[in-house]
PDB file of C-alpha atoms in Angstrom:
ATOM      1  CA  MET A   1      56.902  94.001  -2.361  1.00 45.00           C
ATOM      2  CA  THR A   2      55.832  95.417  -6.054  1.00 50.00           C
ATOM      3  CA  ARG A   3      52.327  94.417  -7.606  1.00 48.00           C
ATOM      4  CA  ARG A   4      54.343  92.162 -10.435  1.00 50.00           C
ATOM      5  CA  THR A   5      56.195  89.895  -7.290  1.00 48.00           C
ATOM      6  CA  LEU A   6      52.724  89.550  -5.413  1.00 41.00           C
ATOM      7  CA  LEU A   7      50.998  88.264  -8.524  1.00 42.00           C
ATOM      8  CA  ALA A   8      53.666  85.976  -9.307  1.00 48.00           C
ATOM      9  CA  CYS A   9      53.623  84.256  -5.508  1.00 44.00           C
ATOM     10  CA  CYS A  10      49.813  84.070  -5.975  1.00 41.00           C
ATOM     11  CA  ALA A  11      50.406  82.321  -9.046  1.00 47.00           C
ATOM     12  CA  ALA A  12      52.898  79.512  -7.317  1.00 45.00           C
ATOM     13  CA  VAL A  13      50.364  79.035  -4.288  1.00 40.00           C
ATOM     14  CA  ALA A  14      47.532  78.489  -6.861  1.00 45.00           C
ATOM     15  CA  ALA A  15      49.671  76.180  -8.880  1.00 47.00           C
ATOM     16  CA  GLY A  16      50.862  73.968  -5.358  1.00 47.00           C
ATOM     17  CA  GLY A  17      47.513  73.892  -4.394  1.00 46.00           C
ATOM     18  CA  CYS A  18      46.004  72.453  -7.432  1.00 40.00           C
ATOM     19  CA  SER A  19      48.797  70.142  -7.749  1.00 43.00           C
ATOM     20  CA  ALA A  20      48.241  68.884  -4.403  1.00 43.00           C
ATOM     21  CA  GLY A  21      45.076  68.085  -4.828  1.00 44.00           C
ATOM     22  CA  THR A  22      45.912  66.225  -8.097  1.00 45.00           C
ATOM     23  CA  SER A  23      48.170  63.727  -6.540  1.00 47.00           C
ATOM     24  CA  SER A  24      45.899  62.721  -3.573  1.00 49.00           C
ATOM     25  CA  ARG A  25      43.165  61.724  -5.969  1.00 52.00           C
ATOM     26  CA  PRO A  26      43.185  57.996  -6.750  1.00 49.00           C
ATOM     27  CA  LYS A  27      44.178  57.114  -9.877  1.00 53.00           C
ATOM     28  CA  ALA A  28      41.176  55.991 -12.384  1.00 49.00           C
ATOM     29  CA  ASN A  29      42.910  52.990 -13.948  1.00 54.00           C
ATOM     30  CA  ALA A  30      44.310  51.865 -10.893  1.00 52.00           C
ATOM     31  CA  THR A  31      43.298  48.244 -10.005  1.00 58.00           C
ATOM     32  CA  SER A  32      44.019  45.663  -6.709  1.00 56.00           C
ATOM     33  CA  PRO A  33      45.636  42.619  -8.195  1.00 60.00           C
ATOM     34  CA  ARG A  34      43.837  39.403  -8.122  1.00 63.00           C
ATOM     35  CA  PRO A  35      44.261  36.529  -5.545  1.00 59.00           C
ATOM     36  CA  VAL A  36      45.975  33.702  -7.711  1.00 62.00           C
ATOM     37  CA  PRO A  37      43.772  30.931  -6.735  1.00 67.00           C
ATOM     38  CA  ASN A  38      45.236  27.944  -4.725  1.00 79.00           C
ATOM     39  CA  PRO A  39      45.497  24.887  -7.139  1.00 85.00           C
ATOM     40  CA  LEU A  40      44.365  22.580  -4.803  1.00 92.00           C
ATOM     41  CA  ALA A  41      41.025  24.206  -3.737  1.00 93.00           C
ATOM     42  CA  GLY A  42      38.895  21.513  -4.908  1.00 93.00           C
ATOM     43  CA  GLU A  43      40.982  19.001  -2.353  1.00 96.00           C
ATOM     44  CA  ILE A  44      41.155  21.713   0.472  1.00 96.00           C
ATOM     45  CA  ALA A  45      37.190  21.514   0.025  1.00 95.00           C
ATOM     46  CA  THR A  46      36.786  17.835   0.216  1.00 95.00           C
ATOM     47  CA  GLU A  47      39.108  17.540   3.142  1.00 96.00           C
ATOM     48  CA  VAL A  48      36.360  20.270   4.867  1.00 96.00           C
ATOM     49  CA  ASP A  49      33.614  18.019   3.938  1.00 96.00           C
ATOM     50  CA  LEU A  50      35.754  14.646   4.943  1.00 97.00           C
ATOM     51  CA  CYS A  51      35.790  16.514   8.514  1.00 97.00           C
ATOM     52  CA  ALA A  52      32.270  17.387   8.815  1.00 96.00           C
ATOM     53  CA  LEU A  53      31.407  14.455   8.115  1.00 96.00           C
ATOM     54  CA  TYR A  54      33.173  12.569  10.933  1.00 97.00           C
ATOM     55  CA  ASP A  55      32.483  15.483  13.369  1.00 96.00           C
ATOM     56  CA  ALA A  56      28.716  14.112  12.296  1.00 96.00           C
ATOM     57  CA  GLY A  57      29.448  10.385  12.658  1.00 97.00           C
ATOM     58  CA  ILE A  58      31.208  10.960  15.887  1.00 97.00           C
ATOM     59  CA  ALA A  59      28.676  13.041  17.675  1.00 96.00           C
ATOM     60  CA  ARG A  60      25.833  10.624  16.467  1.00 96.00           C
ATOM     61  CA  TYR A  61      27.404   7.491  17.152  1.00 97.00           C
ATOM     62  CA  PRO A  62      29.530   7.826  20.487  1.00 97.00           C
ATOM     63  CA  SER A  63      30.760   3.988  20.858  1.00 97.00           C
ATOM     64  CA  LEU A  64      32.455   4.869  17.618  1.00 97.00           C
ATOM     65  CA  ALA A  65      34.457   7.652  18.877  1.00 97.00           C
ATOM     66  CA  ALA A  66      37.249   5.453  20.374  1.00 95.00           C
ATOM     67  CA  ARG A  67      37.849   4.190  16.198  1.00 95.00           C
ATOM     68  CA  LEU A  68      37.193   7.389  14.605  1.00 97.00           C
ATOM     69  CA  ARG A  69      38.887  10.073  16.214  1.00 97.00           C
ATOM     70  CA  PRO A  70      41.855   9.458  14.992  1.00 96.00           C
ATOM     71  CA  ILE A  71      41.107   9.168  11.590  1.00 98.00           C
ATOM     72  CA  ARG A  72      39.560  12.591  12.025  1.00 98.00           C
ATOM     73  CA  THR A  73      42.453  14.013  13.733  1.00 97.00           C
ATOM     74  CA  ASP A  74      44.290  12.646  10.424  1.00 98.00           C
ATOM     75  CA  HIS A  75      41.862  15.092   8.041  1.00 98.00           C
ATOM     76  CA  GLY A  76      42.372  17.708  10.317  1.00 97.00           C
ATOM     77  CA  ALA A  77      46.404  17.585  10.095  1.00 98.00           C
ATOM     78  CA  GLN A  78      45.711  16.765   6.076  1.00 98.00           C
ATOM     79  CA  LEU A  79      43.467  19.898   5.782  1.00 97.00           C
ATOM     80  CA  SER A  80      45.856  22.278   7.939  1.00 96.00           C
ATOM     81  CA  ALA A  81      49.202  20.929   5.103  1.00 96.00           C
ATOM     82  CA  LEU A  82      46.423  21.785   2.403  1.00 96.00           C
ATOM     83  CA  LEU A  83      45.723  25.205   3.883  1.00 94.00           C
ATOM     84  CA  ALA A  84      49.368  25.786   3.913  1.00 93.00           C
ATOM     85  CA  THR A  85      49.724  25.551   0.047  1.00 92.00           C
ATOM     86  CA  GLY A  86      48.637  28.665  -0.493  1.00 86.00           C
ATOM     87  CA  LYS A  87      46.980  32.349   1.005  1.00 76.00           C
ATOM     88  CA  GLN A  88      43.107  30.565   0.614  1.00 76.00           C
ATOM     89  CA  ARG A  89      40.470  30.845   4.098  1.00 82.00           C
ATOM     90  CA  GLN A  90      38.981  27.613   5.083  1.00 88.00           C
ATOM     91  CA  PRO A  91      35.548  27.146   3.269  1.00 88.00           C
ATOM     92  CA  ARG A  92      32.560  25.850   4.884  1.00 90.00           C
ATOM     93  CA  PRO A  93      31.317  22.294   4.452  1.00 90.00           C
ATOM     94  CA  SER A  94      29.091  21.675   1.168  1.00 87.00           C
ATOM     95  CA  SER A  95      26.250  19.562   1.833  1.00 72.00           C
ATOM     96  CA  THR A  96      27.280  16.797   4.344  1.00 72.00           C
ATOM     97  CA  THR A  97      25.943  13.474   3.574  1.00 80.00           C
ATOM     98  CA  PRO A  98      23.769  12.405   5.683  1.00 89.00           C
ATOM     99  CA  ILE A  99      24.710   9.888   8.586  1.00 93.00           C
ATOM    100  CA  PRO A 100      22.736   6.151   8.281  1.00 94.00           C
ATOM    101  CA  ALA A 101      20.512   4.934  10.879  1.00 94.00           C
ATOM    102  CA  SER A 102      22.914   2.153  12.156  1.00 96.00           C
ATOM    103  CA  ALA A 103      26.638   2.315  13.190  1.00 97.00           C
ATOM    104  CA  ALA A 104      27.829  -0.414  10.706  1.00 97.00           C
ATOM    105  CA  ALA A 105      25.957   1.790   7.973  1.00 97.00           C
ATOM    106  CA  THR A 106      27.875   4.549   9.383  1.00 97.00           C
ATOM    107  CA  LEU A 107      31.296   2.760   8.549  1.00 97.00           C
ATOM    108  CA  GLN A 108      30.467   1.979   5.374  1.00 97.00           C
ATOM    109  CA  THR A 109      29.199   5.404   4.288  1.00 97.00           C
ATOM    110  CA  LEU A 110      32.689   6.886   5.733  1.00 97.00           C
ATOM    111  CA  ALA A 111      34.840   4.381   3.665  1.00 97.00           C
ATOM    112  CA  ALA A 112      32.676   5.217   0.432  1.00 96.00           C
ATOM    113  CA  ALA A 113      33.955   8.906   1.533  1.00 96.00           C
ATOM    114  CA  GLU A 114      37.172   7.927   1.466  1.00 97.00           C
ATOM    115  CA  THR A 115      37.630   5.594  -1.705  1.00 97.00           C
ATOM    116  CA  ALA A 116      35.959   8.531  -3.615  1.00 96.00           C
ATOM    117  CA  ALA A 117      38.620  10.882  -1.812  1.00 97.00           C
ATOM    118  CA  ILE A 118      41.737   8.318  -2.879  1.00 97.00           C
ATOM    119  CA  SER A 119      40.322   8.344  -6.301  1.00 96.00           C
ATOM    120  CA  ARG A 120      40.407  12.285  -6.765  1.00 96.00           C
ATOM    121  CA  ARG A 121      43.639  12.824  -4.946  1.00 96.00           C
ATOM    122  CA  SER A 122      45.423  10.062  -6.718  1.00 95.00           C
ATOM    123  CA  ALA A 123      44.873  11.204 -10.485  1.00 95.00           C
ATOM    124  CA  HIS A 124      45.096  15.198  -9.056  1.00 96.00           C
ATOM    125  CA  CYS A 125      48.644  14.260  -7.881  1.00 96.00           C
ATOM    126  CA  LEU A 126      49.761  13.066 -11.826  1.00 96.00           C
ATOM    127  CA  THR A 127      49.455  16.265 -12.812  1.00 95.00           C
ATOM    128  CA  THR A 128      49.803  18.988 -10.491  1.00 95.00           C
ATOM    129  CA  SER A 129      53.232  20.295  -9.911  1.00 95.00           C
ATOM    130  CA  ARG A 130      55.988  18.191  -8.091  1.00 95.00           C
ATOM    131  CA  PRO A 131      55.482  19.633  -3.990  1.00 95.00           C
ATOM    132  CA  ASN A 132      51.672  19.147  -4.487  1.00 96.00           C
ATOM    133  CA  ALA A 133      52.240  15.642  -6.339  1.00 97.00           C
ATOM    134  CA  ALA A 134      54.033  14.724  -3.137  1.00 97.00           C
ATOM    135  CA  LEU A 135      51.693  16.021  -0.791  1.00 98.00           C
ATOM    136  CA  LEU A 136      48.383  14.451  -2.614  1.00 98.00           C
ATOM    137  CA  GLY A 137      50.074  11.365  -2.973  1.00 98.00           C
ATOM    138  CA  SER A 138      50.739  11.304   0.988  1.00 98.00           C
ATOM    139  CA  ILE A 139      47.145  12.155   1.841  1.00 98.00           C
ATOM    140  CA  ALA A 140      45.911   9.645  -0.423  1.00 98.00           C
ATOM    141  CA  ALA A 141      48.263   6.916   1.137  1.00 98.00           C
ATOM    142  CA  SER A 142      46.937   8.247   4.641  1.00 98.00           C
ATOM    143  CA  ASP A 143      43.314   7.894   3.253  1.00 98.00           C
ATOM    144  CA  ALA A 144      43.706   4.251   2.050  1.00 97.00           C
ATOM    145  CA  SER A 145      45.021   3.506   5.548  1.00 97.00           C
ATOM    146  CA  HIS A 146      42.024   4.542   6.956  1.00 98.00           C
ATOM    147  CA  LEU A 147      40.049   1.993   5.438  1.00 97.00           C
ATOM    148  CA  ILE A 148      41.483  -0.692   7.890  1.00 96.00           C
ATOM    149  CA  PRO A 149      40.108   0.723  10.914  1.00 95.00           C
ATOM    150  CA  LEU A 150      36.907   1.796   8.933  1.00 96.00           C
ATOM    151  CA  GLY A 151      36.343  -1.991   8.426  1.00 94.00           C
ATOM    152  CA  THR A 152      37.581  -2.420   4.870  1.00 93.00           C
ATOM    153  CA  THR A 153      40.755  -4.192   3.750  1.00 90.00           C
ATOM    154  CA  PRO A 154      42.618  -1.899   1.063  1.00 92.00           C
ATOM    155  CA  SER A 155      43.973  -3.542  -2.149  1.00 86.00           C
ATOM    156  CA  VAL A 156      48.368  -4.008  -1.921  1.00 90.00           C
ATOM    157  CA  THR A 157      49.376  -4.970  -5.511  1.00 89.00           C
ATOM    158  CA  THR A 158      52.532  -4.458  -7.206  1.00 89.00           C
ATOM    159  CA  PRO A 159      52.633  -1.142  -8.808  1.00 89.00           C
ATOM    160  CA  PRO A 160      52.026  -0.569 -12.306  1.00 88.00           C
ATOM    161  CA  ALA A 161      55.653  -0.302 -14.128  1.00 88.00           C
ATOM    162  CA  PRO A 162      56.714   3.150 -15.381  1.00 88.00           C
ATOM    163  CA  GLY A 163      56.864   3.672 -18.690  1.00 83.00           C
ATOM    164  CA  ARG A 164      60.097   4.845 -20.665  1.00 81.00           C
ATOM    165  CA  PRO A 165      61.829   7.937 -19.614  1.00 80.00           C
ATOM    166  CA  ARG A 166      61.144  11.406 -21.303  1.00 73.00           C
ATOM    167  CA  GLY A 167      61.233  14.862 -20.839  1.00 64.00           C
ATOM    168  CA  SER A 168      64.400  16.520 -19.049  1.00 58.00           C
ATOM    169  CA  SER A 169      63.961  15.325 -15.817  1.00 60.00           C
ATOM    170  CA  ARG A 170      66.316  12.121 -15.928  1.00 72.00           C
ATOM    171  CA  GLY A 171      68.782  13.249 -13.575  1.00 81.00           C
ATOM    172  CA  THR A 172      66.231  13.669 -10.383  1.00 89.00           C
ATOM    173  CA  GLU A 173      64.402  10.819 -11.570  1.00 92.00           C
ATOM    174  CA  VAL A 174      67.510   8.287 -10.983  1.00 94.00           C
ATOM    175  CA  ALA A 175      68.314   9.893  -7.647  1.00 94.00           C
ATOM    176  CA  GLY A 176      64.490   9.131  -6.506  1.00 95.00           C
ATOM    177  CA  LEU A 177      64.461   5.846  -8.196  1.00 96.00           C
ATOM    178  CA  GLN A 178      67.812   5.246  -6.376  1.00 97.00           C
ATOM    179  CA  SER A 179      66.430   6.138  -3.198  1.00 96.00           C
ATOM    180  CA  VAL A 180      63.836   3.857  -3.293  1.00 97.00           C
ATOM    181  CA  LEU A 181      66.109   0.764  -4.467  1.00 98.00           C
ATOM    182  CA  ALA A 182      68.107   1.516  -1.486  1.00 97.00           C
ATOM    183  CA  ALA A 183      65.495   1.748   0.480  1.00 97.00           C
ATOM    184  CA  GLU A 184      63.455  -1.460  -0.586  1.00 97.00           C
ATOM    185  CA  ASN A 185      66.885  -3.476  -0.511  1.00 97.00           C
ATOM    186  CA  ALA A 186      66.998  -2.765   3.365  1.00 97.00           C
ATOM    187  CA  VAL A 187      63.378  -3.505   3.758  1.00 97.00           C
ATOM    188  CA  ARG A 188      63.453  -6.902   2.031  1.00 96.00           C
ATOM    189  CA  TRP A 189      66.628  -7.726   4.408  1.00 97.00           C
ATOM    190  CA  GLY A 190      64.855  -6.449   7.475  1.00 97.00           C
ATOM    191  CA  TYR A 191      62.052  -8.623   6.469  1.00 97.00           C
ATOM    192  CA  ASP A 192      64.124 -11.926   7.040  1.00 97.00           C
ATOM    193  CA  VAL A 193      65.138 -10.634  10.562  1.00 97.00           C
ATOM    194  CA  VAL A 194      61.023 -10.162  11.091  1.00 97.00           C
ATOM    195  CA  GLY A 195      60.183 -13.551   9.777  1.00 96.00           C
ATOM    196  CA  GLY A 196      62.705 -15.106  12.311  1.00 95.00           C
ATOM    197  CA  GLN A 197      60.891 -13.611  15.280  1.00 96.00           C
ATOM    198  CA  VAL A 198      57.212 -13.492  14.633  1.00 95.00           C
ATOM    199  CA  HIS A 199      55.100 -16.938  15.670  1.00 95.00           C
ATOM    200  CA  THR A 200      54.632 -19.146  12.975  1.00 95.00           C
ATOM    201  CA  ALA A 201      51.070 -18.190  12.115  1.00 95.00           C
ATOM    202  CA  LEU A 202      52.332 -14.984  10.891  1.00 95.00           C
ATOM    203  CA  GLN A 203      55.488 -16.044   8.657  1.00 95.00           C
ATOM    204  CA  PRO A 204      53.300 -16.468   5.912  1.00 96.00           C
ATOM    205  CA  THR A 205      52.034 -12.613   6.223  1.00 96.00           C
ATOM    206  CA  VAL A 206      55.470 -11.802   6.470  1.00 97.00           C
ATOM    207  CA  ARG A 207      56.489 -13.569   3.102  1.00 96.00           C
ATOM    208  CA  VAL A 208      53.713 -11.906   1.293  1.00 96.00           C
ATOM    209  CA  ALA A 209      54.919  -8.344   2.394  1.00 96.00           C
ATOM    210  CA  GLN A 210      58.377  -9.298   1.697  1.00 96.00           C
ATOM    211  CA  ASN A 211      57.493 -10.655  -1.716  1.00 96.00           C
ATOM    212  CA  GLY A 212      55.741  -7.750  -2.981  1.00 95.00           C
ATOM    213  CA  HIS A 213      59.067  -5.730  -2.249  1.00 96.00           C
ATOM    214  CA  VAL A 214      60.851  -8.246  -4.404  1.00 96.00           C
ATOM    215  CA  ALA A 215      58.546  -7.752  -7.322  1.00 95.00           C
ATOM    216  CA  VAL A 216      59.133  -3.839  -6.702  1.00 96.00           C
ATOM    217  CA  GLN A 217      63.099  -4.271  -6.686  1.00 96.00           C
ATOM    218  CA  ASP A 218      62.529  -5.509 -10.404  1.00 95.00           C
ATOM    219  CA  LEU A 219      60.556  -2.879 -11.333  1.00 96.00           C
ATOM    220  CA  LEU A 220      62.961  -0.412 -10.157  1.00 97.00           C
ATOM    221  CA  GLN A 221      65.989  -1.550 -11.422  1.00 96.00           C
ATOM    222  CA  ILE A 222      64.393  -1.590 -15.147  1.00 95.00           C
ATOM    223  CA  ALA A 223      63.745   1.727 -14.799  1.00 94.00           C
ATOM    224  CA  ILE A 224      67.031   2.672 -13.504  1.00 95.00           C
ATOM    225  CA  ARG A 225      68.580   0.840 -16.589  1.00 94.00           C
ATOM    226  CA  ALA A 226      65.952   2.694 -18.856  1.00 92.00           C
ATOM    227  CA  ARG A 227      67.746   5.964 -17.426  1.00 91.00           C
ATOM    228  CA  ARG A 228      71.327   4.601 -18.512  1.00 92.00           C
ATOM    229  CA  ALA A 229      71.865   4.162 -14.968  1.00 94.00           C
ATOM    230  CA  THR A 230      73.610   1.415 -12.963  1.00 96.00           C
ATOM    231  CA  PRO A 231      70.944   0.203  -9.700  1.00 97.00           C
ATOM    232  CA  VAL A 232      72.644   0.612  -6.303  1.00 96.00           C
ATOM    233  CA  ALA A 233      73.575  -2.750  -5.048  1.00 96.00           C
ATOM    234  CA  ALA A 234      72.172  -4.294  -2.107  1.00 95.00           C
ATOM    235  CA  ASP A 235      74.708  -4.415   1.256  1.00 95.00           C
ATOM    236  CA  ALA A 236      75.039  -7.770   2.933  1.00 93.00           C
ATOM    237  CA  GLY A 237      73.899  -6.312   5.910  1.00 93.00           C
ATOM    238  CA  TYR A 238      72.055  -3.130   7.756  1.00 95.00           C
ATOM    239  CA  THR A 239      72.105  -1.856  10.868  1.00 95.00           C
ATOM    240  CA  LEU A 240      68.595  -2.320  12.875  1.00 94.00           C
ATOM    241  CA  PRO A 241      67.096   0.514  14.498  1.00 94.00           C
ATOM    242  CA  PHE A 242      66.678  -1.085  17.759  1.00 95.00           C
ATOM    243  CA  ALA A 243      67.465  -4.300  18.934  1.00 95.00           C
ATOM    244  CA  VAL A 244      64.966  -7.251  17.904  1.00 96.00           C
ATOM    245  CA  SER A 245      63.947 -10.064  20.252  1.00 95.00           C
ATOM    246  CA  GLY A 246      60.402 -11.331  20.044  1.00 95.00           C
ATOM    247  CA  GLN A 247      57.281 -10.593  18.083  1.00 95.00           C
ATOM    248  CA  ALA A 248      56.529  -7.192  19.601  1.00 95.00           C
ATOM    249  CA  SER A 249      59.966  -6.126  18.598  1.00 96.00           C
ATOM    250  CA  ALA A 250      59.812  -7.611  15.283  1.00 97.00           C
ATOM    251  CA  LEU A 251      56.111  -6.110  14.705  1.00 97.00           C
ATOM    252  CA  GLN A 252      57.451  -2.674  15.273  1.00 96.00           C
ATOM    253  CA  LEU A 253      60.496  -3.505  12.991  1.00 97.00           C
ATOM    254  CA  ALA A 254      58.164  -4.424  10.211  1.00 97.00           C
ATOM    255  CA  ALA A 255      56.194  -1.040  10.849  1.00 97.00           C
ATOM    256  CA  ASP A 256      59.484   1.026  10.886  1.00 96.00           C
ATOM    257  CA  LEU A 257      60.694  -0.826   7.562  1.00 97.00           C
ATOM    258  CA  GLU A 258      57.288   0.072   5.549  1.00 97.00           C
ATOM    259  CA  GLU A 259      57.758   3.793   6.899  1.00 97.00           C
ATOM    260  CA  ARG A 260      61.424   4.242   5.640  1.00 96.00           C
ATOM    261  CA  SER A 261      59.740   2.724   2.202  1.00 97.00           C
ATOM    262  CA  ALA A 262      57.297   5.300   2.414  1.00 98.00           C
ATOM    263  CA  ALA A 263      59.460   8.158   2.687  1.00 98.00           C
ATOM    264  CA  SER A 264      61.599   7.247  -0.505  1.00 97.00           C
ATOM    265  CA  TRP A 265      58.279   6.870  -2.228  1.00 98.00           C
ATOM    266  CA  HIS A 266      57.123  10.367  -1.369  1.00 98.00           C
ATOM    267  CA  TYR A 267      60.800  11.602  -2.165  1.00 97.00           C
ATOM    268  CA  LEU A 268      60.384   9.851  -5.642  1.00 96.00           C
ATOM    269  CA  LEU A 269      56.987  11.430  -6.371  1.00 96.00           C
ATOM    270  CA  GLY A 270      58.116  14.944  -5.903  1.00 95.00           C
ATOM    271  CA  ALA A 271      61.021  14.092  -7.946  1.00 94.00           C
ATOM    272  CA  THR A 272      59.334  14.026 -11.383  1.00 94.00           C
ATOM    273  CA  ASP A 273      57.197  15.349 -13.713  1.00 93.00           C
ATOM    274  CA  ASP A 274      56.352  12.097 -15.904  1.00 93.00           C
ATOM    275  CA  GLU A 275      52.991  10.730 -15.178  1.00 94.00           C
ATOM    276  CA  SER A 276      53.597   6.902 -15.059  1.00 94.00           C
ATOM    277  CA  LEU A 277      56.450   7.657 -12.749  1.00 95.00           C
ATOM    278  CA  ARG A 278      54.196   9.489 -10.591  1.00 96.00           C
ATOM    279  CA  ARG A 279      51.543   6.752 -10.753  1.00 96.00           C
ATOM    280  CA  PHE A 280      54.207   4.118  -9.601  1.00 96.00           C
ATOM    281  CA  ALA A 281      55.499   6.012  -6.660  1.00 97.00           C
ATOM    282  CA  ALA A 282      51.833   6.823  -5.711  1.00 97.00           C
ATOM    283  CA  ALA A 283      50.857   3.042  -5.766  1.00 97.00           C
ATOM    284  CA  GLY A 284      53.982   2.097  -3.843  1.00 97.00           C
ATOM    285  CA  LEU A 285      53.640   4.968  -1.259  1.00 98.00           C
ATOM    286  CA  SER A 286      49.830   3.828  -0.793  1.00 97.00           C
ATOM    287  CA  ASN A 287      51.027   0.175  -0.125  1.00 97.00           C
ATOM    288  CA  ALA A 288      53.780   1.160   2.129  1.00 97.00           C
ATOM    289  CA  ALA A 289      51.244   3.268   4.211  1.00 97.00           C
ATOM    290  CA  VAL A 290      48.606   0.679   3.991  1.00 97.00           C
ATOM    291  CA  ARG A 291      51.296  -2.098   5.277  1.00 97.00           C
ATOM    292  CA  ALA A 292      52.714   0.050   8.273  1.00 97.00           C
ATOM    293  CA  THR A 293      48.887   0.464   9.605  1.00 97.00           C
ATOM    294  CA  GLN A 294      48.476  -3.444   9.437  1.00 96.00           C
ATOM    295  CA  TRP A 295      51.425  -4.078  11.358  1.00 96.00           C
ATOM    296  CA  ARG A 296      50.801  -1.188  14.082  1.00 95.00           C
ATOM    297  CA  ALA A 297      47.264  -2.590  14.537  1.00 93.00           C
ATOM    298  CA  ARG A 298      48.938  -5.919  15.006  1.00 92.00           C
ATOM    299  CA  SER A 299      51.052  -4.582  17.935  1.00 86.00           C
ATOM    300  CA  GLY A 300      48.528  -2.675  19.426  1.00 85.00           C
ATOM    301  CA  ALA A 301      50.437   0.479  18.583  1.00 79.00           C
ATOM    302  CA  PRO A 302      48.055   4.009  16.320  1.00 74.00           C
ATOM    303  CA  ARG A 303      46.769   2.761  13.409  1.00 86.00           C
ATOM    304  CA  THR A 304      47.345   5.792  11.039  1.00 94.00           C
ATOM    305  CA  VAL A 305      49.273   8.847  10.144  1.00 95.00           C
ATOM    306  CA  ALA A 306      48.154  11.894   8.693  1.00 97.00           C
ATOM    307  CA  LEU A 307      51.041  12.476   5.997  1.00 98.00           C
ATOM    308  CA  PRO A 308      52.804   8.786   5.167  1.00 97.00           C
ATOM    309  CA  GLY A 309      56.522   9.392   4.092  1.00 96.00           C
ATOM    310  CA  ALA A 310      56.437  13.028   4.347  1.00 92.00           C
TER     311      ALA A 310
END
């Protein structure tokens, strides 16, 4: 080997070592991507606090456990659904509301916490994304039904009429509205069956519920025509999900009718970006969840559902 060849080899080795050392070093300007915040982070924190509040109430008053544990189970399922919307660790509870010195006052405290959560979620579902709107509307409807076992009667009123259509989502809105109208047509017919099977004392309650659905049918038809579509016509009759004979099965049918109604409202809530139509759908979903809970309570079945309509 000549002297010139030896010097060339040494230079190549030196250059290779230098480049290897340079490539192994991290770039000075490299930054790790920041995690995208979950848009439902505030709702998750609220749910964590509600779970902690129910845990404290059950621990303080074991006599209330049979009433509170099903609601606590609902909130656990709602928390899981909210956490599934994004990558976020479950936060710790914030300062928990103190449990009062009596069982009756504890029920009132829990009802107040549910009412506050309903108000927050009902407002949030008007402006969030479509999937999150449907989820929050379902959770708010469940929270409204929780008021029943807590000893408070939630209001069931005709939903506010939606405003005139606007935006580019008219096609999906019409499909959602037609789905709700078809469900309401079946519910109206089904309540005729329920009314014919329950005791005389319950028939006024059946008529009130049926009249509520009739009022909603009118609003749905107006909203569908405003979107230049023809409302779906009611069938002459519908197939019952099971045989109905006597009051017990009639009460079960009434709950089933409201559950089917809730599913259609849930679909509509996730089919539009229009705020007035979302408000209309959220109210309809809440009414259906509350009525279903009331009918199940009369028949002795479990009273609440974690995610009505979902």
